[in-house]
PDB file of C-alpha atoms in Angstrom:
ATOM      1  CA  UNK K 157     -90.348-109.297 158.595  1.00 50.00           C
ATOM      2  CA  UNK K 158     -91.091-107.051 155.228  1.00 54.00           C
ATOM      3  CA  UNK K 159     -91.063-103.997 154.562  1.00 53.00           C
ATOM      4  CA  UNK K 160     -93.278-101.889 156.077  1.00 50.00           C
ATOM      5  CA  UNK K 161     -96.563-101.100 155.161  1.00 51.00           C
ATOM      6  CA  UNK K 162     -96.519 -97.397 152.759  1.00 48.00           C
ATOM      7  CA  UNK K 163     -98.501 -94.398 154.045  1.00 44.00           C
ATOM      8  CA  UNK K 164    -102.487 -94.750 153.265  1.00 47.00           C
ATOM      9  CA  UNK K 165    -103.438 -92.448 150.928  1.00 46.00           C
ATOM     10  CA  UNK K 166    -106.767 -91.169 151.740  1.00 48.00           C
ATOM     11  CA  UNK K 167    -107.953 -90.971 148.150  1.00 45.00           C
ATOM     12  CA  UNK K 168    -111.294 -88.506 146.586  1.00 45.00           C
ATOM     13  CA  UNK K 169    -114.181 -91.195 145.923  1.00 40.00           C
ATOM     14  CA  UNK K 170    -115.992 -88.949 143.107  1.00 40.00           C
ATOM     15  CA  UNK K 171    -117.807 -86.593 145.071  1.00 44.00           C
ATOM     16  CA  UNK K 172    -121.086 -88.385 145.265  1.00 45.00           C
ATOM     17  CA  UNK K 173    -122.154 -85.633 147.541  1.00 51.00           C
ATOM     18  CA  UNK K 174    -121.169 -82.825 145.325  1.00 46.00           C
ATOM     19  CA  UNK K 175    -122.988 -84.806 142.237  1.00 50.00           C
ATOM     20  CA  UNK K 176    -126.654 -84.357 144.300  1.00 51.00           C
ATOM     21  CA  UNK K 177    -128.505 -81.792 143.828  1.00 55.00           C
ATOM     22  CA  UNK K 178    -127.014 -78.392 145.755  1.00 61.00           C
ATOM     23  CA  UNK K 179    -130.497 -79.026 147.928  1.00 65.00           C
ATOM     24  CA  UNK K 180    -129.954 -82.636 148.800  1.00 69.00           C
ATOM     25  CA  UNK K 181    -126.324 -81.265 150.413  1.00 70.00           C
ATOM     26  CA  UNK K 182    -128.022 -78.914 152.164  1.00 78.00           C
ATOM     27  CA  UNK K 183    -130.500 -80.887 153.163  1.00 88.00           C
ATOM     28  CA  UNK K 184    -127.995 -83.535 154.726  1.00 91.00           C
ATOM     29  CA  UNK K 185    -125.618 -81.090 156.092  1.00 92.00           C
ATOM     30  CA  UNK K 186    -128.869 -79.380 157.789  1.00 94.00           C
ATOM     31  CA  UNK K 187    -129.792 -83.181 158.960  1.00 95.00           C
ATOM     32  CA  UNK K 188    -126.071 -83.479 160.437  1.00 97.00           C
ATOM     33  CA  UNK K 189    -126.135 -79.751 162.222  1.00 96.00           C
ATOM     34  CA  UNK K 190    -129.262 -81.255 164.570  1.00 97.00           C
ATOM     35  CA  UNK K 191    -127.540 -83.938 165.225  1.00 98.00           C
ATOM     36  CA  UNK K 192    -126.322 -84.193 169.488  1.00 97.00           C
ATOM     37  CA  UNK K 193    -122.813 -84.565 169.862  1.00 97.00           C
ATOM     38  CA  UNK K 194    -121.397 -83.512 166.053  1.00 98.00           C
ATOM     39  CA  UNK K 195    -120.314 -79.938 164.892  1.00 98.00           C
ATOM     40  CA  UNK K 196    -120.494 -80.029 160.925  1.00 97.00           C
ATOM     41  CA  UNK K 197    -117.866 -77.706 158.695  1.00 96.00           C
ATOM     42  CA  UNK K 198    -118.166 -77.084 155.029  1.00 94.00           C
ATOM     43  CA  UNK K 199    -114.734 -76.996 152.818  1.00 95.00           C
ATOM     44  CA  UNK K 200    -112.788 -77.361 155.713  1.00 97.00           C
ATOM     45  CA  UNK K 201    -109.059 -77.405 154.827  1.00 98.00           C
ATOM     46  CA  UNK K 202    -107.738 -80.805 155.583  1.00 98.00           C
ATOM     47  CA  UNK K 203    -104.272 -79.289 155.641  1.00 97.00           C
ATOM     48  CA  UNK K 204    -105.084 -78.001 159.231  1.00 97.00           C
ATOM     49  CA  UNK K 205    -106.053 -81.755 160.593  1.00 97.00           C
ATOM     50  CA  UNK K 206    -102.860 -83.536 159.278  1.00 96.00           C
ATOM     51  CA  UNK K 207     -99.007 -83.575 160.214  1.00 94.00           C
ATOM     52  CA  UNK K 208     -97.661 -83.175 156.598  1.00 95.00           C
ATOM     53  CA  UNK K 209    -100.466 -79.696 156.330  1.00 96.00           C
ATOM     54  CA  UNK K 210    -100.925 -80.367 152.896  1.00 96.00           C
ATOM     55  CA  UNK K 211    -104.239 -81.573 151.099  1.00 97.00           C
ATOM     56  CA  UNK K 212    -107.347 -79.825 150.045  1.00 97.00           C
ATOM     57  CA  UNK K 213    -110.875 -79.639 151.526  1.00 97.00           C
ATOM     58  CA  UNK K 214    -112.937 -81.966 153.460  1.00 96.00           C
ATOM     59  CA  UNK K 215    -116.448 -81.877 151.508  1.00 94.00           C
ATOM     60  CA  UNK K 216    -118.453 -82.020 154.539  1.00 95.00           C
ATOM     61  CA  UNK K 217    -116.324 -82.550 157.924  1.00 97.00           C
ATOM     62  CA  UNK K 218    -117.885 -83.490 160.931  1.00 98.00           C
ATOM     63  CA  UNK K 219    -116.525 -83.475 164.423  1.00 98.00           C
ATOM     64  CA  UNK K 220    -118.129 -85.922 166.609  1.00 98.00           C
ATOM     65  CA  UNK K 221    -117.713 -85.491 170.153  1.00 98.00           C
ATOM     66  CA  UNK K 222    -120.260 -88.839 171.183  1.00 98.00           C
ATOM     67  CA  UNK K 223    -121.113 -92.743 170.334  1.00 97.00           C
ATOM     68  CA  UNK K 224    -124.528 -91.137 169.773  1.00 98.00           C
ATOM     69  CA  UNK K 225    -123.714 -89.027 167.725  1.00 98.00           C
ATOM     70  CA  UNK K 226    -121.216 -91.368 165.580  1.00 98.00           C
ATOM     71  CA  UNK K 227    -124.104 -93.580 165.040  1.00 98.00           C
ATOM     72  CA  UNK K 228    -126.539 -91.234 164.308  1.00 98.00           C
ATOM     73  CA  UNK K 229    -124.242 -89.654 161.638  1.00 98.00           C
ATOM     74  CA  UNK K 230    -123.523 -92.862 159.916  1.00 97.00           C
ATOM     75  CA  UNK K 231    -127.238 -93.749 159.638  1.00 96.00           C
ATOM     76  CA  UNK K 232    -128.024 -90.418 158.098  1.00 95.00           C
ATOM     77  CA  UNK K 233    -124.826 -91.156 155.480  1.00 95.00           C
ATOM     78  CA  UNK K 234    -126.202 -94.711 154.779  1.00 94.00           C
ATOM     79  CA  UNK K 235    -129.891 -93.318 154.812  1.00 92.00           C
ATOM     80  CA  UNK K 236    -128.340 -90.419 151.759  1.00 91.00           C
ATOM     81  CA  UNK K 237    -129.523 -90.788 148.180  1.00 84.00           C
ATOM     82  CA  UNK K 238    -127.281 -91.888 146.770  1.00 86.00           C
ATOM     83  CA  UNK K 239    -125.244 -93.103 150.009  1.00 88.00           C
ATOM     84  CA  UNK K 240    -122.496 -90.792 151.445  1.00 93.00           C
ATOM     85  CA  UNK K 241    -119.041 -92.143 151.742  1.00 94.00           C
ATOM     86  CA  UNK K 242    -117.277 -91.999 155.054  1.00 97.00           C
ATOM     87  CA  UNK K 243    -113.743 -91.943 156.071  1.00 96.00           C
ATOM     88  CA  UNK K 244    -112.642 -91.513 159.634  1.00 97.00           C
ATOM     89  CA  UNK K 245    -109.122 -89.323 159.729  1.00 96.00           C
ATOM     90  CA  UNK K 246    -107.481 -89.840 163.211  1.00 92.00           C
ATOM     91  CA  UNK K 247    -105.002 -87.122 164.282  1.00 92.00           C
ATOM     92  CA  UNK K 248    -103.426 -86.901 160.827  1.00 92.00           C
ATOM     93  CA  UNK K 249     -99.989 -88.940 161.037  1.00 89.00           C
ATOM     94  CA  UNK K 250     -98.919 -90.838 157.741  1.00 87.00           C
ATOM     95  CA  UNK K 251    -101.395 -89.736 155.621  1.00 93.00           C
ATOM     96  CA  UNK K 252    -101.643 -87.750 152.381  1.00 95.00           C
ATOM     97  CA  UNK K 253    -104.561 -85.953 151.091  1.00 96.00           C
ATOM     98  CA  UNK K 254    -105.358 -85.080 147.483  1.00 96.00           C
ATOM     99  CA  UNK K 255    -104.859 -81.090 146.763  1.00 96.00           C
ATOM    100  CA  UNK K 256    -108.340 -81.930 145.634  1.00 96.00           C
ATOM    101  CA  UNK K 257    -109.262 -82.916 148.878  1.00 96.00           C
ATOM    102  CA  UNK K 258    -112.124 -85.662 149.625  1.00 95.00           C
ATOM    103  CA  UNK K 259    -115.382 -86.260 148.874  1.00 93.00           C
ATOM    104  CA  UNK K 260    -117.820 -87.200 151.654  1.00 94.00           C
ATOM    105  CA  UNK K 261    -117.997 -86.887 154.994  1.00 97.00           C
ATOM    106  CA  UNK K 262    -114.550 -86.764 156.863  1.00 98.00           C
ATOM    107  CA  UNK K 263    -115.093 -87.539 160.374  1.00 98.00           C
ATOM    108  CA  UNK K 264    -113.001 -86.470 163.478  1.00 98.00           C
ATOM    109  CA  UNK K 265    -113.270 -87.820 166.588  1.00 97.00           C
ATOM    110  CA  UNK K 266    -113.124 -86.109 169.802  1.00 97.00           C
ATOM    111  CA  UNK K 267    -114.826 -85.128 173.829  1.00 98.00           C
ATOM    112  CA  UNK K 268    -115.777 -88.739 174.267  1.00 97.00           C
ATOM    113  CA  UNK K 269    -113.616 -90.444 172.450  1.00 97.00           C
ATOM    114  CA  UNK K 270    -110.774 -88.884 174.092  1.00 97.00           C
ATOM    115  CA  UNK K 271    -110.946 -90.324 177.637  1.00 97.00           C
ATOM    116  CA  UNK K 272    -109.175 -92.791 179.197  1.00 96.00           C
ATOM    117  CA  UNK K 273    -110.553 -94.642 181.948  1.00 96.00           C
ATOM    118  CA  UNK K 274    -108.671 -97.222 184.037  1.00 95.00           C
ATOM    119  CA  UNK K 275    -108.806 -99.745 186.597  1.00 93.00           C
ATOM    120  CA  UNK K 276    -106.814-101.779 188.491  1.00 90.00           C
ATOM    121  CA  UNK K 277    -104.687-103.252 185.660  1.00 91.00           C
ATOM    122  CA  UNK K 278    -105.975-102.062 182.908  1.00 92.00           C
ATOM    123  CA  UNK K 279    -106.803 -99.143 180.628  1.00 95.00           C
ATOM    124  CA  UNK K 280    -109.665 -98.216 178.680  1.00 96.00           C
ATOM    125  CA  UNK K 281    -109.111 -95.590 175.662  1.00 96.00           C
ATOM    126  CA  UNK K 282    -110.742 -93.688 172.748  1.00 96.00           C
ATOM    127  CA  UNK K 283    -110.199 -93.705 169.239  1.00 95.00           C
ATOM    128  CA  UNK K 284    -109.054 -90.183 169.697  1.00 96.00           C
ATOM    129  CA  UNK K 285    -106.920 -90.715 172.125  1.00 95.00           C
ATOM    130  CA  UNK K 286    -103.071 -90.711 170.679  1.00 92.00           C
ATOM    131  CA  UNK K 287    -100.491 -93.634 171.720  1.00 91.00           C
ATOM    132  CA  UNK K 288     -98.751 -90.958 172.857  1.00 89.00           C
ATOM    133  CA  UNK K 289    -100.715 -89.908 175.538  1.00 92.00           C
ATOM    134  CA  UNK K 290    -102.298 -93.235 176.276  1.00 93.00           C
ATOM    135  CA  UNK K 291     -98.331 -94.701 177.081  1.00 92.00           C
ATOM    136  CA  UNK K 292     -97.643 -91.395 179.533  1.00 91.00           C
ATOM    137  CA  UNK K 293    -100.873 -91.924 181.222  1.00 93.00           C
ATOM    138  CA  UNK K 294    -100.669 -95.625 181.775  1.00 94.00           C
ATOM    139  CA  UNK K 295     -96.998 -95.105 183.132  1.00 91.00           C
ATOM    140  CA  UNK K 296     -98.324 -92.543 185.378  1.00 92.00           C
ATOM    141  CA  UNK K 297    -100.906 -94.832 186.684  1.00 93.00           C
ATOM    142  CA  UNK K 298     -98.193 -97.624 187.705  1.00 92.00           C
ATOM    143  CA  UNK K 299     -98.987 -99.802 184.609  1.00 92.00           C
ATOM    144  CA  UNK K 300     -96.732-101.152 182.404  1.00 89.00           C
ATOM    145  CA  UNK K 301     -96.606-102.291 178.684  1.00 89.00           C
ATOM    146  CA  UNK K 302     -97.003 -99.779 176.622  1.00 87.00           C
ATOM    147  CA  UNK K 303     -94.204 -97.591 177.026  1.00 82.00           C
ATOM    148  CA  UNK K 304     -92.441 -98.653 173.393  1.00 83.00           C
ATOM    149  CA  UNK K 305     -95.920 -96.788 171.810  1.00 79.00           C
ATOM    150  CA  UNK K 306     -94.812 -93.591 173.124  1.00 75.00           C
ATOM    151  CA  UNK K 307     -92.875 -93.116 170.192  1.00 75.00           C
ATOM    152  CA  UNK K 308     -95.654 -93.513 167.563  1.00 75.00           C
ATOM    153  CA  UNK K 309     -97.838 -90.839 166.112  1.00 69.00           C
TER     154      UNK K 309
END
């Protein structure tokens, strides 16, 4: 095989948030706030959500805790004028954030998306669940295969 692939670098998009009008960012982060299921957080330091702690602020950060609410909060985005980027950050392994930070809407996943639900021989998990967590359960649960993913973040 090659090399492997080099950490993502979660890169500042030029802040088309921060270029609207102060009012149209209110106005969207108000929009996001009434939202079911996702807990919005302005400036929030992005050194607290990754493994390295460094990087600067998340514009706009929301924590989404339901499929509603994911959906509804990308509509809204897409819906923006202009449109509001997007990036989903996982639990912060292998990634490095600007000291500037990012531009957008940084979107963390959790409640839902955290549960693991199995059956018989298999295994249903979230996007926030960690490969960690989903090899210890499935081992606890008698099944088998995933045990060599216990050692990735």
């Amino acid at each position: 095989m090659g090399a492997p692939p080099p950490l993502p670098l979660l890169t500042g998009i030029g802040s088309r948030l921060l270029q609207s009008p102060t009012s149209a960012r209110a106005g969207l982060r108000e929009r996001l706030e009434a939202l079911d299921g996702v807990r919005v957080l302005l400036d929030e330091p992005l050194s607290r959500h990754n493994t390295f702690r460094i990087g600067g602020p998340a514009e706009l950060m929301a924590r989404v805790s339901t499929l509603d609410g994911l959906s509804a909060l990308l509509r809204e985005a897409a819906h923006a004028e202009p449109v509001v980027q997007c990036q989903v950050l996982g639990l912060g392994s292998n990634v490095l954030i600007p000291d500037a930070g990012l531009s957008g809407i940084v979107i963390k996943l959790e409640g839902d998306f955290e549960r693991l639900e199995f059956g018989e021989e298999s295994v249903r998990a979230g996007a926030a669940v960690s490969l960690g967590q989903l090899a210890r359960r499935t081992a606890g649960q008698g099944l088998v295969g995933l045990e060599a993913l216990s050692g990735f973040p």
